[in-house]
Short mmCIF file of C-alpha atoms in Angstrom, two decimals:
data_model
loop_
_atom_site.label_atom_id
_atom_site.label_comp_id
_atom_site.label_asym_id
_atom_site.label_seq_id
_atom_site.Cartn_x
_atom_site.Cartn_y
_atom_site.Cartn_z
CA MET A 1 108.13 15.88 50.38
CA GLY A 2 107.93 17.14 53.97
CA ASN A 3 110.59 19.66 53.28
CA THR A 4 108.68 20.80 50.26
CA VAL A 5 105.54 21.35 52.23
CA TYR A 6 107.57 23.23 54.87
CA ASN A 7 109.03 25.51 52.23
CA LEU A 8 105.59 26.14 50.70
CA LEU A 9 104.11 27.03 54.21
CA LEU A 10 107.20 29.34 54.81
CA VAL A 11 106.71 31.10 51.68
CA ILE A 12 102.93 31.54 52.29
CA TYR A 13 103.60 32.91 55.80
CA LEU A 14 106.28 35.45 54.47
CA LEU A 15 103.89 36.47 51.61
CA THR A 16 101.07 36.99 54.12
CA LYS A 17 103.36 39.34 56.09
CA ILE A 18 104.29 41.21 53.09
CA LEU A 19 100.93 41.47 51.17
CA GLY A 20 98.68 41.85 54.20
CA GLY A 21 95.19 40.90 53.30
CA PHE A 22 95.86 39.15 50.08
CA SER A 23 93.83 35.93 49.36
CA ILE A 24 95.95 33.16 50.85
CA PRO A 25 93.84 30.28 49.70
CA PHE A 26 94.27 31.52 46.09
CA LEU A 27 98.06 31.93 46.50
CA PHE A 28 98.28 28.39 48.08
CA THR A 29 96.28 26.91 45.21
CA LYS A 30 98.51 28.70 42.67
CA LEU A 31 101.73 27.33 44.33
CA VAL A 32 100.43 23.77 44.63
CA ALA A 33 99.12 23.72 41.02
CA ARG A 34 102.56 25.02 39.72
CA LYS A 35 104.32 22.27 41.82
CA THR A 36 101.98 19.56 40.55
CA GLN A 37 102.29 20.75 36.92
CA GLN A 38 106.14 20.54 37.19
CA ILE A 39 105.84 17.03 38.57
CA ILE A 40 103.51 15.78 35.80
CA TYR A 41 105.65 17.46 33.09
CA LYS A 42 108.83 15.85 34.53
CA ASN A 43 107.07 12.32 34.61
CA VAL A 44 105.78 12.89 30.94
CA VAL A 45 109.27 13.84 29.82
CA ASN A 46 111.00 11.03 31.48
CA ASN A 47 108.46 8.44 30.15
CA SER A 48 108.87 9.89 26.59
CA LYS A 49 112.64 9.58 26.93
CA LYS A 50 112.43 5.89 28.00
CA LYS A 51 110.04 5.01 25.07
CA LEU A 52 112.37 6.87 22.65
CA THR A 53 115.35 4.90 23.83
CA LYS A 54 113.41 1.65 23.60
CA ILE A 55 112.64 2.45 19.98
CA LYS A 56 116.36 3.18 19.06
#
């Protein structure tokens, strides 16, 4: 988890340098939302697979 946070901060820093005055809070929110969505989707898929194997 710490490595992911570090990577996000590094990306935000680099994008700040590239984009100049772009809205950083918006960018950070978008990155965190995407990561959270991926985690939720992964958990839903894994739970569905477990339930399907129990049914078989």
